[in-house]
Amino acid sequence: MIDDITPDARVQAVPPVEGRRARAGFWLVAAVYTLVMLGGTLPIPLYALWAPQMGFGPFTTTLIFAVYALGTVLALMVFASLSDRVGRRPLLAAAVVAAGASTALFLVAHDVGTLLAARFLCGLSTGVFTATATAALGELAGAERGRRVSMVSTAANMGGLGLGTVVAGLFAQYGADPTHLVFWVYLGSLVPAVLALIVTPETVTTRQRLAVSVRRPTIPGRQAGRTEFLRAGTAVLAAFAVSGLFSSLVPSFLREQLHVHNVAAVGAEVGLLFIVALIAQVAAPERWVSGRWPAPAFLVAGVAVFEVGLWARSLPTFAAGTLLAGTGIGLAFRRGIGVAQRLADPRRRADLLSTYFLFAYTGTIVPTLALGLLDQTINQDVATLILAVAVIATTLASTLNRPTAAHA
């Protein structure tokens, strides 16, 4: 069941935070947001090194990916909206602590069970931080700076995801300890992150009693707002399905099909998707961001082209598909963040943003698990083709569907 909210998006129920401290807090939260998202993709290039050490295959790798997304979804359903009641800073600090615990587990991991636990904690951290930090950024910036908020929050999200794979690949390829050094450095970086949150202004002025429960997804109560939000949510679900399919596929494709064993190159190829998404968010014309067709068109073209690259065993074609898909992901994500920020009740901002990110990470889980299951019974190329067709169909359905409620 879905809860409705019926705000007037033009009313700011939470007093805005003003002054230099608010401006500094805005950029501090954005920096920590980037760091937390970076931690979410650090393990991706390292699975090729862990697999022979711990004796697991492609299905287990897929399961580890899915556990991360499941942790994120659980956090969004249980914890992320708590910041509307107890404040942004406590939840942001708790998410950084969870990221630290996850990193510590990666440092001591010698078996699959520890990797699963580490990824689950990492997912919890990501889920709490995405919704809470995005809400905090909107409040620190003020209602009149909605475009800046959507650009910075999406840049922190996608930029962090892209940097994580690149950084991990470089450390693994050229560092002294391929599977540990990067985590020691990351763990050390979380200390100043906690200090940054301590000096950031709290934006929730009215506190309520802490009550943890499984929340029902919240959507806008007004008909037109509900339609607009659900369309944005479906679009980001399709976009994250593409990123989930891509992130699951690239390491094994490069290693097994193209015989690319340089871990830095693998990390760079995965990171390219998110970095292109970041560039698209910042540099794309506003009509591309607000338009109905640009994001789906880039997503469909990207999936089609990198599927051709997969079958043809062509790295240039695969890279071209990466560029197209990354652009579509960036456009869909930024547009959706803007819609959610604009429609959210200021008193329950994190609640609606949690629902938005729930759409996103649900999109990640489904193709990741499906690829792992199909790969056990049929050829990987055929499995990927089936999923690519499903992702394209979902993308087109979200675009072609024009409910009459949109005109209410």
XYZ file of C-alpha atoms in Angstrom:
408
model
C 0.000 0.000 0.000
C 1.193 3.522 -0.781
C 0.817 6.554 1.455
C -0.308 9.817 -0.115
C 1.026 13.262 0.752
C -0.828 16.383 -0.251
C 1.569 19.301 -0.044
C 1.481 22.601 -1.812
C 4.946 22.436 -3.346
C 5.265 26.216 -3.084
C 4.963 26.268 0.711
C 8.193 25.929 2.672
C 7.078 24.429 5.992
C 10.638 24.018 7.260
C 12.386 27.331 7.996
C 15.285 27.758 5.543
C 18.825 27.680 6.859
C 20.644 30.828 5.802
C 24.077 32.405 5.882
C 27.639 31.305 5.320
C 27.311 28.280 7.578
C 24.456 26.956 5.446
C 26.430 27.498 2.231
C 29.469 25.749 3.716
C 27.240 22.947 5.006
C 25.749 22.487 1.552
C 29.151 21.795 0.014
C 30.319 19.680 2.949
C 27.272 17.422 2.642
C 27.825 17.201 -1.119
C 31.460 16.185 -0.567
C 30.582 13.482 1.974
C 27.756 12.300 -0.293
C 30.295 11.815 -3.087
C 32.616 9.930 -0.734
C 29.894 7.552 0.465
C 28.799 6.769 -3.092
C 32.441 6.222 -4.066
C 32.636 3.520 -1.398
C 29.646 1.776 -2.943
C 31.539 0.867 -6.132
C 35.051 0.268 -4.747
C 34.587 -3.540 -4.696
C 33.436 -3.901 -8.324
C 36.866 -4.244 -10.015
C 38.123 -6.455 -7.173
C 35.758 -9.396 -7.670
C 38.090 -10.784 -10.330
C 40.812 -10.954 -7.661
C 38.617 -12.270 -4.842
C 36.992 -15.017 -6.964
C 40.067 -17.266 -7.338
C 41.169 -16.536 -3.753
C 37.806 -17.507 -2.240
C 36.704 -20.001 -4.880
C 33.476 -18.496 -6.188
C 32.074 -18.057 -9.690
C 29.868 -15.668 -11.675
C 26.641 -16.527 -9.840
C 28.160 -15.657 -6.455
C 29.430 -12.381 -7.893
C 25.891 -11.629 -9.031
C 24.576 -12.513 -5.572
C 27.033 -10.093 -3.957
C 25.806 -7.328 -6.285
C 22.202 -8.128 -5.378
C 22.887 -8.162 -1.617
C 24.205 -4.603 -1.888
C 21.030 -3.479 -3.646
C 18.860 -5.365 -1.132
C 20.613 -3.560 1.725
C 19.932 -0.267 -0.014
C 16.248 -1.066 -0.493
C 15.893 -2.162 3.149
C 17.484 1.098 4.313
C 15.126 3.123 2.132
C 12.085 1.292 3.503
C 13.071 1.337 7.183
C 15.664 3.984 8.022
C 15.994 6.730 5.381
C 12.815 8.639 6.224
C 13.721 8.732 9.956
C 15.663 11.930 9.316
C 12.349 13.762 8.840
C 11.686 13.056 12.531
C 15.061 12.921 14.308
C 17.149 15.214 12.087
C 19.450 14.926 9.093
C 22.811 14.915 10.873
C 22.215 11.845 13.098
C 21.178 9.730 10.106
C 24.023 10.987 7.919
C 26.538 10.230 10.682
C 25.062 6.749 11.212
C 25.385 6.063 7.464
C 29.072 7.040 7.530
C 29.637 4.743 10.528
C 27.962 1.897 8.597
C 30.261 2.635 5.654
C 33.226 2.374 8.033
C 32.013 -0.970 9.387
C 31.551 -2.256 5.838
C 35.077 -1.154 4.921
C 36.506 -2.916 7.973
C 34.801 -6.142 6.887
C 36.339 -5.866 3.411
C 39.748 -5.550 5.076
C 39.330 -8.820 7.013
C 37.348 -10.734 4.365
C 38.630 -14.236 3.614
C 35.353 -15.876 2.591
C 32.162 -15.169 0.696
C 30.077 -14.758 3.858
C 32.179 -11.802 4.983
C 31.935 -10.231 1.526
C 28.158 -10.579 1.627
C 27.996 -8.964 5.066
C 30.280 -6.135 3.930
C 28.190 -5.454 0.839
C 24.947 -5.547 2.800
C 26.259 -2.945 5.274
C 27.492 -0.872 2.353
C 24.000 -0.997 0.859
C 22.445 0.129 4.138
C 24.838 3.080 4.252
C 24.078 4.044 0.659
C 20.310 3.828 1.113
C 20.260 6.019 4.203
C 22.688 8.553 2.772
C 21.129 9.045 -0.657
C 17.690 10.074 0.578
C 18.890 11.965 3.669
C 21.706 13.875 1.964
C 19.499 14.839 -0.988
C 16.884 16.197 1.449
C 19.552 18.072 3.439
C 20.982 19.634 0.287
C 17.541 20.927 -0.693
C 17.057 22.526 2.711
C 20.549 23.997 2.982
C 20.284 25.548 -0.478
C 16.747 26.902 -0.119
C 13.644 26.411 -2.264
C 14.717 29.004 -4.841
C 17.824 27.011 -5.796
C 16.128 23.828 -6.946
C 18.205 23.546 -10.127
C 21.465 23.756 -8.170
C 20.245 21.099 -5.740
C 19.280 18.637 -8.487
C 22.589 19.180 -10.299
C 24.800 18.865 -7.214
C 22.965 15.898 -5.695
C 22.979 13.941 -8.954
C 26.625 14.894 -9.559
C 27.584 13.656 -6.092
C 25.695 10.401 -6.661
C 26.908 9.561 -10.157
C 30.328 11.144 -9.714
C 30.990 9.090 -6.595
C 29.847 5.858 -8.257
C 32.123 6.496 -11.239
C 35.165 7.485 -9.190
C 34.861 4.404 -6.968
C 35.548 1.884 -9.727
C 38.339 3.994 -11.221
C 40.097 4.495 -7.875
C 39.781 0.817 -6.894
C 41.104 -0.302 -10.273
C 44.151 1.971 -10.017
C 44.955 0.847 -6.467
C 44.503 -2.820 -7.385
C 46.665 -2.608 -10.497
C 49.460 -0.384 -9.236
C 49.252 -0.470 -5.422
C 51.237 -2.680 -3.088
C 48.237 -4.654 -1.796
C 45.526 -5.033 -4.480
C 42.565 -5.917 -2.246
C 43.413 -4.025 0.949
C 45.259 -0.745 0.367
C 42.296 1.045 -1.208
C 40.103 0.149 1.779
C 42.675 1.410 4.303
C 42.794 4.733 2.468
C 39.009 4.897 2.247
C 38.585 4.087 5.937
C 40.914 6.954 6.797
C 38.922 9.351 4.610
C 35.749 8.672 6.595
C 37.193 10.369 9.705
C 37.151 13.915 8.237
C 33.757 13.045 6.723
C 32.278 12.625 10.213
C 33.876 15.902 11.307
C 32.343 17.655 8.282
C 28.883 16.458 9.276
C 29.369 17.661 12.855
C 29.881 21.262 11.720
C 27.028 21.156 9.200
C 23.826 22.953 10.334
C 20.834 20.794 11.214
C 17.889 21.587 8.944
C 15.120 19.757 10.812
C 13.949 22.103 13.570
C 11.022 20.097 14.957
C 12.062 16.729 16.369
C 9.789 13.775 17.014
C 10.121 10.536 18.946
C 12.289 7.898 17.270
C 10.116 5.079 15.917
C 11.530 2.476 13.551
C 9.099 0.655 11.284
C 8.805 -0.558 7.721
C 7.477 2.448 5.838
C 5.000 2.295 2.996
C 6.231 4.070 -0.120
C 4.944 7.650 -0.183
C 3.759 9.436 -3.311
C 2.228 12.883 -3.864
C -1.483 13.010 -3.073
C -2.528 15.310 -5.886
C -3.403 13.561 -9.113
C -1.125 15.481 -11.468
C 1.793 15.345 -9.027
C 1.303 11.626 -8.490
C 1.364 10.959 -12.214
C 4.467 13.072 -12.740
C 6.283 11.405 -9.848
C 5.397 7.849 -10.895
C 6.566 8.533 -14.433
C 9.881 9.879 -13.108
C 10.181 6.858 -10.809
C 9.575 4.391 -13.638
C 12.141 6.187 -15.784
C 14.839 5.988 -13.092
C 13.974 2.325 -12.492
C 14.727 1.647 -16.160
C 17.902 3.751 -15.983
C 19.244 1.891 -12.944
C 18.300 -1.423 -14.557
C 20.689 -0.465 -17.349
C 23.444 0.448 -14.869
C 22.879 -2.784 -12.911
C 23.038 -4.895 -16.063
C 26.133 -3.050 -17.207
C 28.013 -3.214 -13.890
C 27.303 -6.939 -13.561
C 28.394 -7.661 -17.105
C 31.483 -5.555 -17.781
C 34.137 -7.206 -15.561
C 33.502 -10.740 -16.842
C 33.024 -9.541 -20.445
C 36.361 -7.727 -20.499
C 38.237 -10.536 -18.755
C 36.726 -13.620 -20.404
C 35.730 -12.393 -23.862
C 38.269 -9.671 -24.608
C 41.057 -11.026 -22.362
C 41.572 -7.678 -20.646
C 43.255 -8.480 -17.317
C 44.351 -4.982 -16.336
C 42.204 -4.191 -13.292
C 42.609 -0.454 -13.829
C 41.160 -0.798 -17.330
C 38.179 -2.765 -15.995
C 37.543 -0.136 -13.329
C 37.794 2.643 -15.906
C 35.282 0.991 -18.243
C 32.714 0.533 -15.454
C 33.371 4.048 -14.172
C 32.923 5.474 -17.658
C 29.184 4.785 -17.500
C 28.739 6.875 -14.354
C 31.181 9.603 -15.375
C 29.322 10.079 -18.658
C 26.089 10.225 -16.653
C 27.654 12.965 -14.521
C 28.764 14.956 -17.573
C 25.295 14.626 -19.103
C 23.701 16.025 -15.946
C 25.967 19.055 -15.895
C 26.385 19.815 -19.593
C 23.155 18.693 -21.273
C 20.777 21.424 -22.503
C 17.847 22.023 -20.195
C 15.421 20.879 -22.879
C 17.113 17.442 -22.795
C 16.658 17.223 -19.035
C 13.031 18.351 -18.995
C 12.005 16.671 -22.243
C 10.078 13.426 -22.312
C 12.085 11.607 -25.002
C 15.840 12.362 -24.715
C 16.618 10.146 -21.687
C 14.712 7.059 -22.985
C 16.153 7.530 -26.479
C 19.726 7.516 -25.160
C 19.010 4.549 -22.873
C 17.492 2.416 -25.640
C 20.272 3.311 -28.087
C 22.932 2.601 -25.456
C 21.577 -0.832 -24.577
C 21.221 -1.751 -28.248
C 24.753 -0.643 -29.147
C 26.558 -2.278 -26.232
C 24.579 -5.460 -26.879
C 25.933 -5.401 -30.444
C 29.411 -4.850 -28.993
C 28.946 -7.856 -26.717
C 27.967 -10.174 -29.564
C 30.637 -8.801 -31.915
C 33.319 -8.926 -29.175
C 34.092 -5.305 -30.055
C 35.406 -3.070 -27.286
C 34.946 0.187 -29.303
C 31.284 -0.680 -29.980
C 30.766 -1.612 -26.340
C 32.346 1.688 -25.276
C 30.066 3.608 -27.658
C 27.075 1.934 -26.051
C 28.462 2.945 -22.671
C 28.547 6.603 -23.727
C 24.957 6.535 -24.974
C 23.581 4.635 -21.980
C 25.463 6.816 -19.505
C 23.925 9.920 -21.051
C 20.442 8.454 -20.711
C 21.029 7.456 -17.075
C 22.279 10.930 -16.193
C 19.332 12.691 -17.831
C 16.725 10.412 -16.249
C 18.274 10.639 -12.792
C 18.626 14.416 -12.732
C 15.112 14.985 -14.015
C 13.684 12.646 -11.387
C 15.567 14.306 -8.533
C 14.200 17.674 -9.623
C 10.639 16.323 -9.745
C 10.913 14.693 -6.300
C 12.408 17.812 -4.691
C 9.704 20.022 -6.186
C 6.786 17.800 -5.186
C 7.993 16.846 -1.701
C 6.251 18.143 1.396
C 9.079 20.069 3.149
C 8.155 18.343 6.426
C 8.538 14.892 4.814
C 11.161 15.563 2.182
C 13.277 12.475 2.902
C 10.138 10.319 2.802
C 9.339 11.085 -0.841
C 13.010 10.961 -1.831
C 13.230 7.514 -0.228
C 10.442 6.353 -2.528
C 12.257 7.791 -5.527
C 15.482 5.960 -4.659
C 13.435 2.831 -3.958
C 12.417 2.867 -7.620
C 16.063 3.304 -8.602
C 17.572 0.479 -6.581
C 14.720 -1.908 -7.352
C 15.783 -1.405 -10.941
C 19.295 -2.500 -10.000
C 18.246 -5.708 -8.233
C 16.088 -7.304 -10.924
C 18.526 -7.508 -13.887
C 21.444 -8.358 -11.600
C 19.701 -11.388 -10.099
C 18.143 -12.386 -13.409
C 21.527 -12.341 -15.155
C 23.016 -14.577 -12.475
C 20.149 -17.066 -12.662
C 19.953 -17.172 -16.459
C 23.713 -17.529 -16.733
C 23.439 -20.878 -14.922
C 21.219 -22.403 -17.602
C 21.860 -20.653 -20.921
C 24.656 -18.902 -22.788
C 25.591 -15.530 -21.269
C 25.140 -13.756 -24.601
C 21.569 -15.063 -24.886
C 20.847 -14.245 -21.232
C 22.091 -10.701 -21.713
C 20.028 -10.306 -24.885
C 16.863 -11.368 -23.039
C 17.534 -8.853 -20.285
C 18.427 -6.115 -22.773
C 15.075 -6.594 -24.537
C 13.281 -6.476 -21.165
C 15.073 -3.267 -20.160
C 14.281 -1.623 -23.518
C 10.617 -2.636 -23.191
C 10.438 -1.143 -19.682
C 12.056 2.076 -20.864
C 9.659 2.444 -23.768
C 6.651 1.587 -21.597
C 7.531 4.334 -19.114
C 7.761 6.835 -21.970
C 4.783 5.825 -24.088
C 2.416 5.529 -21.135
C 0.482 8.781 -20.858
C -2.234 8.303 -18.227
C -5.242 10.584 -18.339
C -4.401 11.606 -14.740
C -1.595 13.674 -16.106
C -4.175 16.164 -17.254
C -6.062 16.366 -13.988
